[in-house]
Short mmCIF file of C-alpha atoms in Angstrom, two decimals:
data_model
loop_
_atom_site.label_atom_id
_atom_site.label_comp_id
_atom_site.label_asym_id
_atom_site.label_seq_id
_atom_site.Cartn_x
_atom_site.Cartn_y
_atom_site.Cartn_z
CA UNK A 11 -1.06 -38.21 9.04
CA UNK A 12 1.40 -36.81 11.79
CA UNK A 13 4.17 -34.42 10.79
CA UNK A 14 6.97 -36.71 11.66
CA UNK A 15 5.49 -39.20 9.17
CA UNK A 16 6.09 -36.77 6.25
CA UNK A 17 9.18 -35.97 4.38
CA UNK A 18 10.31 -32.27 4.13
CA UNK A 19 9.03 -32.10 0.41
CA UNK A 20 5.90 -33.86 1.22
CA UNK A 21 5.09 -31.35 4.00
CA UNK A 22 5.87 -28.53 1.52
CA UNK A 23 3.63 -29.92 -0.99
CA UNK A 24 0.72 -30.70 1.60
CA UNK A 25 0.54 -26.98 2.58
CA UNK A 26 0.52 -25.83 -1.13
CA UNK A 27 4.06 -24.47 -1.20
CA UNK A 28 5.62 -26.78 -3.81
CA UNK A 29 8.08 -25.71 -6.48
CA UNK A 30 6.36 -23.70 -9.20
CA UNK A 31 3.56 -22.31 -7.09
CA UNK A 32 3.49 -19.09 -4.98
CA UNK A 33 6.99 -17.39 -4.84
CA UNK A 34 6.93 -16.96 -1.11
CA UNK A 35 10.54 -18.16 -0.71
CA UNK A 36 12.96 -20.42 -2.15
CA UNK A 37 12.70 -24.20 -2.00
CA UNK A 38 15.84 -24.29 0.31
CA UNK A 39 14.27 -21.90 2.69
CA UNK A 40 10.99 -23.81 2.79
CA UNK A 41 12.79 -27.15 3.50
CA UNK A 42 14.62 -24.98 6.32
CA UNK A 43 11.30 -24.19 7.79
CA UNK A 44 10.33 -27.87 7.76
CA UNK A 45 13.60 -28.79 9.44
CA UNK A 46 12.39 -26.12 11.98
CA UNK A 47 9.17 -27.47 12.68
CA UNK A 48 10.71 -31.01 13.03
CA UNK A 49 12.98 -29.72 15.61
CA UNK A 50 10.19 -27.62 17.23
CA UNK A 51 8.26 -31.01 17.83
CA UNK A 52 11.32 -32.26 19.88
CA UNK A 53 11.14 -32.05 23.33
CA UNK A 54 13.27 -28.70 23.89
CA UNK A 55 12.83 -27.27 20.34
CA UNK A 56 15.81 -25.13 18.85
CA UNK A 57 18.21 -24.10 21.46
CA UNK A 58 20.34 -20.90 21.18
CA UNK A 59 23.08 -19.97 23.52
CA UNK A 60 22.75 -16.20 23.11
CA UNK A 61 26.22 -15.82 21.42
CA UNK A 62 24.34 -14.89 18.01
CA UNK A 63 22.78 -11.78 19.57
CA UNK A 64 24.06 -8.47 18.48
CA UNK A 65 22.35 -6.08 20.96
CA UNK A 66 22.60 -2.20 20.92
CA UNK A 67 25.47 -0.85 23.20
CA UNK A 68 24.87 1.86 26.04
CA UNK A 69 27.87 4.05 26.43
CA UNK A 70 28.51 7.36 27.61
CA UNK A 71 24.95 7.99 27.82
CA UNK A 72 24.22 7.14 24.43
CA UNK A 73 22.75 4.10 22.63
CA UNK A 74 25.03 2.92 19.70
CA UNK A 75 23.95 0.24 17.04
CA UNK A 76 26.93 -1.83 16.34
CA UNK A 77 28.09 -2.68 12.81
CA UNK A 78 27.06 -6.14 11.75
CA UNK A 79 26.74 -8.13 8.73
CA UNK A 80 23.14 -8.31 7.52
CA UNK A 81 22.00 -11.81 5.96
CA UNK A 82 20.61 -11.71 2.47
CA UNK A 83 17.23 -13.34 2.34
CA UNK A 84 16.33 -12.48 -1.40
CA UNK A 85 17.68 -11.10 -4.60
CA UNK A 86 15.22 -9.77 -7.40
CA UNK A 87 14.84 -7.55 -10.36
CA UNK A 88 12.04 -5.24 -9.00
CA UNK A 89 11.72 -4.66 -5.19
CA UNK A 90 8.49 -3.13 -4.14
CA UNK A 91 8.06 -1.85 -0.60
CA UNK A 92 4.62 -1.35 0.66
CA UNK A 93 1.70 -3.37 -0.27
CA UNK A 94 -0.99 -0.87 -0.51
CA UNK A 95 -3.04 0.09 -3.78
CA UNK A 96 0.05 1.73 -5.51
CA UNK A 97 2.47 -0.93 -4.39
CA UNK A 98 0.20 -3.84 -5.35
CA UNK A 99 -0.54 -2.52 -8.88
CA UNK A 100 3.31 -1.76 -9.26
CA UNK A 101 4.26 -5.41 -8.45
CA UNK A 102 1.72 -6.99 -10.69
CA UNK A 103 2.57 -4.61 -13.46
CA UNK A 104 6.19 -5.33 -13.34
CA UNK A 105 5.84 -9.24 -12.94
CA UNK A 106 3.49 -9.22 -15.96
CA UNK A 107 6.39 -7.61 -18.02
CA UNK A 108 8.43 -10.64 -17.36
CA UNK A 109 10.75 -9.54 -14.52
CA UNK A 110 11.51 -10.91 -11.10
CA UNK A 111 9.38 -9.04 -8.56
CA UNK A 112 9.49 -9.06 -4.74
CA UNK A 113 6.80 -7.26 -2.56
CA UNK A 114 7.40 -6.35 1.16
CA UNK A 115 4.53 -5.45 3.45
CA UNK A 116 4.79 -4.59 6.93
CA UNK A 117 1.12 -5.95 7.81
CA UNK A 118 -0.23 -9.33 7.47
CA UNK A 119 -2.41 -8.27 4.32
CA UNK A 120 -2.45 -6.13 1.32
CA UNK A 121 -4.30 -3.26 0.48
CA UNK A 122 -2.93 -0.45 2.76
CA UNK A 123 -5.53 2.06 3.55
CA UNK A 124 -8.10 0.58 1.18
CA UNK A 125 -8.42 -2.49 3.34
CA UNK A 126 -6.63 -2.23 6.72
CA UNK A 127 -7.42 1.55 6.82
CA UNK A 128 -11.06 0.97 5.75
CA UNK A 129 -11.01 3.73 3.14
CA UNK A 130 -13.41 2.06 1.12
CA UNK A 131 -14.59 4.25 -1.51
CA UNK A 132 -12.97 4.34 -5.11
CA UNK A 133 -13.12 8.12 -5.65
CA UNK A 134 -11.21 10.12 -8.03
CA UNK A 135 -11.13 8.33 -11.48
CA UNK A 136 -13.73 10.22 -13.36
CA UNK A 137 -12.91 13.35 -15.53
CA UNK A 138 -15.07 15.86 -17.58
CA UNK A 139 -14.71 15.87 -21.27
CA UNK A 140 -17.27 18.27 -22.58
CA UNK A 141 -20.65 17.02 -21.47
CA UNK A 142 -19.39 13.61 -20.78
CA UNK A 143 -17.65 11.90 -17.60
CA UNK A 144 -14.75 9.75 -18.77
CA UNK A 145 -13.09 7.11 -16.61
CA UNK A 146 -9.48 7.64 -16.84
CA UNK A 147 -8.55 4.74 -14.59
CA UNK A 148 -7.98 1.70 -16.81
CA UNK A 149 -5.37 -1.11 -16.73
CA UNK A 150 -4.93 -3.08 -13.77
CA UNK A 151 -7.10 -0.82 -11.41
CA UNK A 152 -10.19 -1.28 -13.57
CA UNK A 153 -9.08 -5.03 -13.67
CA UNK A 154 -9.43 -5.13 -10.03
CA UNK A 155 -13.05 -3.32 -9.85
CA UNK A 156 -14.34 -5.69 -12.57
CA UNK A 157 -13.10 -8.75 -10.64
CA UNK A 158 -14.42 -7.44 -7.37
CA UNK A 159 -17.87 -7.11 -9.22
CA UNK A 160 -17.60 -10.94 -9.92
CA UNK A 161 -17.06 -11.63 -6.10
CA UNK A 162 -19.88 -11.79 -3.46
CA UNK A 163 -20.20 -8.40 -1.69
CA UNK A 164 -17.09 -7.13 -3.51
CA UNK A 165 -18.30 -3.78 -4.62
CA UNK A 166 -21.20 -1.65 -4.79
CA UNK A 167 -22.44 1.53 -6.83
CA UNK A 168 -20.20 0.57 -9.89
CA UNK A 169 -21.76 2.41 -12.78
CA UNK A 170 -20.84 5.28 -14.96
CA UNK A 171 -20.13 8.41 -13.22
CA UNK A 172 -20.46 7.03 -9.64
CA UNK A 173 -18.04 6.27 -6.96
CA UNK A 174 -18.01 2.55 -6.02
CA UNK A 175 -17.51 1.09 -2.49
CA UNK A 176 -15.44 -1.96 -2.01
CA UNK A 177 -15.44 -4.62 0.99
CA UNK A 178 -11.96 -4.62 2.88
CA UNK A 179 -12.08 -8.47 3.18
CA UNK A 180 -12.91 -9.32 -0.28
CA UNK A 181 -10.33 -6.90 -1.72
CA UNK A 182 -7.57 -8.47 0.56
CA UNK A 183 -8.67 -11.85 -0.98
CA UNK A 184 -8.49 -10.72 -4.56
CA UNK A 185 -5.05 -9.04 -4.06
CA UNK A 186 -3.66 -12.27 -2.75
CA UNK A 187 -5.20 -14.13 -5.61
CA UNK A 188 -3.60 -11.62 -8.27
CA UNK A 189 -0.22 -11.35 -6.56
CA UNK A 190 0.20 -15.24 -6.22
CA UNK A 191 -0.83 -15.66 -9.65
CA UNK A 192 2.11 -13.57 -10.89
CA UNK A 193 4.57 -15.77 -8.74
CA UNK A 194 5.89 -12.75 -7.05
CA UNK A 195 7.97 -13.23 -3.99
CA UNK A 196 6.22 -12.07 -0.70
CA UNK A 197 7.47 -10.92 2.71
CA UNK A 198 4.63 -10.04 4.87
CA UNK A 199 5.37 -8.90 8.61
CA UNK A 200 8.35 -7.07 7.41
CA UNK A 201 8.99 -3.39 8.27
CA UNK A 202 11.34 -1.42 5.91
CA UNK A 203 14.56 -0.53 8.04
CA UNK A 204 17.15 1.00 5.88
CA UNK A 205 18.11 1.46 2.21
CA UNK A 206 21.22 -0.18 0.96
CA UNK A 207 23.23 2.21 -1.10
CA UNK A 208 26.24 1.25 -3.20
CA UNK A 209 29.51 2.41 -1.84
CA UNK A 210 30.15 4.07 -5.54
CA UNK A 211 28.27 6.92 -7.16
CA UNK A 212 26.64 6.52 -10.42
CA UNK A 213 29.23 7.28 -12.89
CA UNK A 214 27.18 9.38 -14.99
CA UNK A 215 25.40 11.69 -12.50
CA UNK A 216 27.52 11.23 -9.27
CA UNK A 217 24.05 10.29 -7.27
CA UNK A 218 23.84 7.46 -4.83
CA UNK A 219 22.59 4.34 -6.20
CA UNK A 220 20.17 2.43 -4.21
CA UNK A 221 20.92 -1.44 -4.40
CA UNK A 222 18.16 -2.92 -2.02
CA UNK A 223 16.47 -2.52 1.23
CA UNK A 224 17.06 -3.93 4.64
CA UNK A 225 13.84 -5.27 6.38
CA UNK A 226 13.19 -5.98 10.13
CA UNK A 227 11.69 -9.16 10.72
CA UNK A 228 11.29 -11.44 13.97
CA UNK A 229 14.54 -12.90 13.25
CA UNK A 230 16.23 -9.70 13.07
CA UNK A 231 17.34 -7.47 10.04
CA UNK A 232 17.64 -9.16 6.58
CA UNK A 233 18.67 -7.68 3.26
CA UNK A 234 16.97 -7.71 -0.10
CA UNK A 235 18.83 -6.95 -3.07
CA UNK A 236 17.52 -5.48 -6.23
CA UNK A 237 18.02 -3.65 -9.68
CA UNK A 238 15.30 -1.47 -9.08
CA UNK A 239 13.35 -0.19 -5.98
CA UNK A 240 9.78 1.15 -5.77
CA UNK A 241 9.04 2.92 -2.51
CA UNK A 242 5.26 2.64 -1.92
CA UNK A 243 5.34 2.67 1.78
CA UNK A 244 3.03 5.82 1.56
CA UNK A 245 5.62 7.48 4.00
CA UNK A 246 8.59 7.47 1.90
CA UNK A 247 10.38 5.16 4.31
CA UNK A 248 12.89 3.95 1.75
CA UNK A 249 13.75 7.32 -0.06
CA UNK A 250 13.95 9.00 3.24
CA UNK A 251 16.89 6.70 4.30
CA UNK A 252 18.88 6.71 1.14
CA UNK A 253 19.64 10.33 0.76
CA UNK A 254 16.79 11.31 -1.57
CA UNK A 255 15.49 14.93 -1.20
CA UNK A 256 11.97 14.99 0.08
CA UNK A 257 9.18 17.44 1.82
CA UNK A 258 7.69 16.35 5.20
CA UNK A 259 4.28 17.56 5.67
CA UNK A 260 1.47 17.56 8.13
CA UNK A 261 -2.19 16.45 6.99
CA UNK A 262 -5.27 15.21 8.30
CA UNK A 263 -4.99 11.80 10.29
CA UNK A 264 -8.30 10.16 11.22
CA UNK A 265 -9.33 6.52 12.09
CA UNK A 266 -12.42 4.96 9.92
CA UNK A 267 -14.75 2.48 11.50
CA UNK A 268 -17.64 0.23 10.36
CA UNK A 269 -21.14 -0.11 11.98
CA UNK A 270 -23.33 -3.03 11.71
CA UNK A 271 -27.20 -3.82 11.83
CA UNK A 272 -28.17 -0.43 10.10
CA UNK A 273 -30.57 -2.73 8.34
CA UNK A 274 -32.40 -3.18 11.79
CA UNK A 275 -32.74 0.54 12.45
CA UNK A 276 -36.51 1.52 13.21
CA UNK A 277 -36.63 5.33 13.06
CA UNK A 278 -39.02 6.98 15.65
CA UNK A 279 -41.26 9.61 14.48
CA UNK A 280 -40.01 13.09 15.62
CA UNK A 281 -36.58 11.71 16.64
CA UNK A 282 -33.74 13.31 14.85
CA UNK A 283 -31.63 11.15 12.66
CA UNK A 284 -28.22 10.49 14.61
CA UNK A 285 -24.78 11.75 13.10
CA UNK A 286 -22.07 9.75 12.00
CA UNK A 287 -23.82 7.02 10.16
CA UNK A 288 -21.48 6.84 7.39
CA UNK A 289 -21.96 5.56 3.90
CA UNK A 290 -23.01 2.32 2.33
CA UNK A 291 -20.90 -0.79 1.73
CA UNK A 292 -21.42 -3.87 -0.43
CA UNK A 293 -22.73 -5.79 2.65
CA UNK A 294 -26.38 -5.06 3.71
CA UNK A 295 -26.70 -3.44 7.09
CA UNK A 296 -23.03 -2.48 7.18
CA UNK A 297 -21.82 1.08 6.68
CA UNK A 298 -18.26 2.62 6.85
CA UNK A 299 -17.50 5.79 8.77
CA UNK A 300 -14.76 8.21 7.56
CA UNK A 301 -12.92 10.55 9.97
CA UNK A 302 -11.22 13.69 8.98
CA UNK A 303 -8.83 14.44 12.08
CA UNK A 304 -6.47 16.98 12.81
CA UNK A 305 -3.56 18.09 10.79
CA UNK A 306 -0.65 16.25 12.40
CA UNK A 307 2.95 14.60 11.64
CA UNK A 308 2.04 11.00 10.33
CA UNK A 309 5.72 9.84 11.03
CA UNK A 310 6.18 10.77 14.49
CA UNK A 311 5.21 7.85 16.79
CA UNK A 312 4.27 9.97 19.96
CA UNK A 313 1.81 11.87 17.58
CA UNK A 314 0.31 8.66 16.12
CA UNK A 315 -0.02 6.98 19.54
CA UNK A 316 -1.87 10.13 21.10
CA UNK A 317 -4.21 10.43 18.12
CA UNK A 318 -4.77 6.66 18.09
CA UNK A 319 -5.91 6.90 21.71
CA UNK A 320 -8.01 9.78 21.17
CA UNK A 321 -9.69 8.57 18.06
CA UNK A 322 -10.83 5.40 19.53
CA UNK A 323 -12.54 7.47 22.54
CA UNK A 324 -14.14 9.73 19.84
CA UNK A 325 -15.33 6.85 17.88
CA UNK A 326 -16.91 5.14 20.95
CA UNK A 327 -18.51 8.42 21.98
CA UNK A 328 -20.14 8.85 18.43
CA UNK A 329 -21.21 5.16 18.65
CA UNK A 330 -22.87 5.45 22.03
CA UNK A 331 -24.67 8.57 20.70
CA UNK A 332 -26.26 6.51 17.84
CA UNK A 333 -27.17 3.59 20.10
CA UNK A 334 -28.80 5.96 22.45
CA UNK A 335 -30.94 7.31 19.70
CA UNK A 336 -34.53 5.55 19.95
CA UNK A 337 -34.79 3.06 16.98
CA UNK A 338 -31.01 2.66 16.62
CA UNK A 339 -30.58 0.33 19.75
CA UNK A 340 -29.40 -2.68 17.65
CA UNK A 341 -26.56 -0.71 15.81
CA UNK A 342 -23.21 -2.06 16.75
CA UNK A 343 -19.68 -0.96 16.41
CA UNK A 344 -18.39 -3.73 14.09
CA UNK A 345 -14.79 -2.71 13.53
CA UNK A 346 -12.30 0.13 13.90
CA UNK A 347 -9.48 0.30 11.23
CA UNK A 348 -6.38 -1.40 12.50
CA UNK A 349 -4.36 0.96 10.45
CA UNK A 350 -4.42 4.77 11.00
CA UNK A 351 -5.77 7.14 8.33
CA UNK A 352 -2.67 8.79 7.50
CA UNK A 353 -3.11 10.88 4.31
CA UNK A 354 0.14 12.58 3.36
CA UNK A 355 3.53 12.60 5.30
CA UNK A 356 6.86 12.62 3.20
CA UNK A 357 6.65 13.67 -0.42
CA UNK A 358 9.62 12.70 -2.81
CA UNK A 359 11.45 15.77 -4.61
CA UNK A 360 11.44 14.48 -8.10
CA UNK A 361 12.23 16.29 -11.47
CA UNK A 362 8.70 17.61 -12.36
CA UNK A 363 6.09 18.71 -9.69
CA UNK A 364 2.39 17.96 -9.89
CA UNK A 365 0.31 21.16 -9.19
CA UNK A 366 -3.48 21.79 -9.07
CA UNK A 367 -3.06 24.89 -11.40
CA UNK A 368 -1.39 22.60 -14.12
CA UNK A 369 -3.80 19.69 -13.33
CA UNK A 370 -6.99 21.85 -13.94
CA UNK A 371 -5.15 23.71 -16.69
CA UNK A 372 -4.69 20.63 -18.74
CA UNK A 373 -0.90 20.70 -18.99
CA UNK A 374 0.56 18.03 -21.15
CA UNK A 375 4.11 16.17 -20.59
CA UNK A 376 6.16 14.38 -23.33
CA UNK A 377 6.85 11.79 -20.48
CA UNK A 378 3.31 11.24 -19.45
CA UNK A 379 2.80 7.85 -17.93
CA UNK A 380 -0.70 8.19 -16.56
CA UNK A 381 -3.71 10.18 -16.15
CA UNK A 382 -5.47 11.01 -12.89
CA UNK A 383 -9.08 11.92 -12.16
CA UNK A 384 -11.07 14.32 -10.16
CA UNK A 385 -13.11 13.90 -6.95
CA UNK A 386 -16.47 14.58 -8.55
CA UNK A 387 -15.40 14.12 -12.30
CA UNK A 388 -15.82 17.87 -12.33
CA UNK A 389 -12.62 18.90 -14.41
CA UNK A 390 -10.42 17.33 -17.01
CA UNK A 391 -7.80 14.62 -16.17
CA UNK A 392 -4.35 15.53 -15.23
CA UNK A 393 -1.25 13.82 -16.83
CA UNK A 394 1.46 12.07 -14.54
CA UNK A 395 4.86 13.17 -15.76
CA UNK A 396 7.43 10.50 -15.15
CA UNK A 397 9.51 12.96 -13.35
CA UNK A 398 7.19 12.91 -10.44
CA UNK A 399 7.92 9.24 -9.91
CA UNK A 400 11.67 9.55 -9.76
CA UNK A 401 14.23 11.16 -7.30
CA UNK A 402 16.05 14.29 -8.42
CA UNK A 403 19.42 13.06 -6.65
CA UNK A 404 19.12 9.41 -6.04
CA UNK A 405 19.40 6.60 -8.77
CA UNK A 406 17.17 3.49 -9.24
CA UNK A 407 14.39 4.44 -6.59
CA UNK A 408 10.98 5.41 -7.82
CA UNK A 409 7.87 6.06 -5.67
CA UNK A 410 4.02 5.90 -6.36
CA UNK A 411 0.93 6.79 -4.65
CA UNK A 412 0.60 9.72 -2.11
CA UNK A 413 4.23 10.28 -1.87
CA UNK A 414 4.81 11.13 -5.52
CA UNK A 415 6.31 14.76 -6.16
CA UNK A 416 3.16 17.02 -6.06
CA UNK A 417 2.50 20.44 -4.53
CA UNK A 418 0.45 20.51 -1.26
CA UNK A 419 -2.72 21.53 -3.26
CA UNK A 420 -2.48 18.19 -4.97
CA UNK A 421 -2.70 16.17 -1.87
CA UNK A 422 -6.40 15.30 -2.17
CA UNK A 423 -6.08 14.01 -5.63
CA UNK A 424 -2.74 11.97 -5.57
CA UNK A 425 -3.61 10.00 -2.41
CA UNK A 426 -7.10 8.62 -3.50
CA UNK A 427 -7.14 5.01 -4.39
CA UNK A 428 -7.70 5.11 -8.16
CA UNK A 429 -4.94 7.48 -8.64
CA UNK A 430 -2.79 5.45 -6.37
CA UNK A 431 -3.52 2.57 -8.85
CA UNK A 432 -2.53 4.80 -11.83
CA UNK A 433 0.91 5.83 -10.33
CA UNK A 434 1.62 2.43 -9.12
CA UNK A 435 1.11 0.94 -12.65
CA UNK A 436 3.44 3.65 -14.13
CA UNK A 437 6.20 2.88 -11.66
CA UNK A 438 5.77 -0.99 -12.00
CA UNK A 439 6.18 -0.81 -15.75
CA UNK A 440 9.00 1.91 -15.68
CA UNK A 441 10.96 -0.27 -13.26
CA UNK A 442 10.52 -3.41 -15.46
CA UNK A 443 11.61 -1.61 -18.63
CA UNK A 444 14.58 -0.23 -16.78
CA UNK A 445 15.55 -3.87 -15.78
CA UNK A 446 15.13 -5.04 -19.29
CA UNK A 447 17.17 -2.10 -20.74
CA UNK A 448 19.81 -2.59 -18.04
CA UNK A 449 19.80 1.32 -17.31
CA UNK A 450 18.88 3.45 -14.52
CA UNK A 451 15.29 4.38 -13.84
CA UNK A 452 16.26 8.03 -14.83
CA UNK A 453 17.53 6.87 -18.32
CA UNK A 454 14.82 4.52 -19.16
CA UNK A 455 13.34 4.88 -22.65
CA UNK A 456 9.96 6.78 -21.91
CA UNK A 457 8.54 5.57 -25.12
CA UNK A 458 9.10 1.92 -24.14
CA UNK A 459 7.44 2.50 -20.81
CA UNK A 460 4.39 4.05 -22.55
CA UNK A 461 4.24 1.20 -24.80
CA UNK A 462 4.31 -1.38 -21.97
CA UNK A 463 1.44 0.77 -20.33
CA UNK A 464 -0.63 0.65 -23.25
CA UNK A 465 -0.09 -3.11 -23.66
CA UNK A 466 -1.33 -3.46 -20.14
CA UNK A 467 -4.58 -1.41 -21.20
CA UNK A 468 -3.66 1.71 -19.19
CA UNK A 469 -5.06 5.06 -20.07
CA UNK A 470 -2.66 7.68 -21.36
CA UNK A 471 -5.13 10.18 -22.75
#
């Protein structure tokens, strides 16, 4: 059947976007898309005369962005910006609490560095308690690993005390299943452009109040309004534009890759094993290779561009070294990560800072909303205070993942995937409770947040 023979609603149903299914956009928006397809199939398509464009202006040697009204594309209770490990868990947690959730992601997939960055190891979720190792990652993060275990090639080495490895493509699929199951509104291919701040400060604190986010799409800037915003961009793209205090840091930036045909290797006697063979993955014969990289500014576009080019040359050089080793001729470069391995950039200044001394010393907090682990499970778990997720000087914006308020010596703990799951879970539940209590995220009842986290099977010690 040709499209011209279908009604708009029939077309929507035929592609699985009917009412009551995935919350990708409103029915009206989908009907508009159907109208667009109909027009596109006409001889000339959709014609514009150029009068709708609002370009930047060049005057007196300066580039000026003109004032313009930004069309509103969505209105929601909780807006999560950034669909990495922290953001996906935050969105799922908030949606399961019964509030309307919208998730924005700049790439065409979910998972962030765990998928697009090919950082495939689940590391940092074990702690030491006496002679035992305890997995402090529970809740939605544990659910994800359990579900990956039930999928072909989803996860390997999942056993007590071990650090499993996941497959990027399987995890991408699982995240789609879990997010769409919660009827979360999703906007992919959308860059966070700017924060929307109320023209009146908060009556109680005098702080700015974030009301939403402007995203940049192929059709121009569009606005999403929300009661609570969670910045899980990893780089603090939202809190950096709304007036929140933050620290900008340099850290290692690498570019992981995957190698194939390692199961066909025929080592030669007397030949030294080549370097850079990486670690196992759930797929036989495929290994992933991490890269440390230099300390650099991960939000500077010139730096990122230079590193991207240099890293790809370095990967090829390492690959050729492997391939030129007798017995390794069939190894091939399967994939380089489409996403740079940026580890730490902007860190929000909250009301309670995480430090390695406090983590190893077992400091406790009345507002504990999660427990993080250790790389090798070689020290006790560290409590996550709610104050590390909220801004000290802006209302209704939270963060999770690598941008939580933590000292530089905590960088290698807060940024790993399981601990991003933990802080994402905390932020999602807190935002949902704030919506239900009709208060700012600063004034949320912590006991109600903790209660919700426990209901969702999170570990609080």
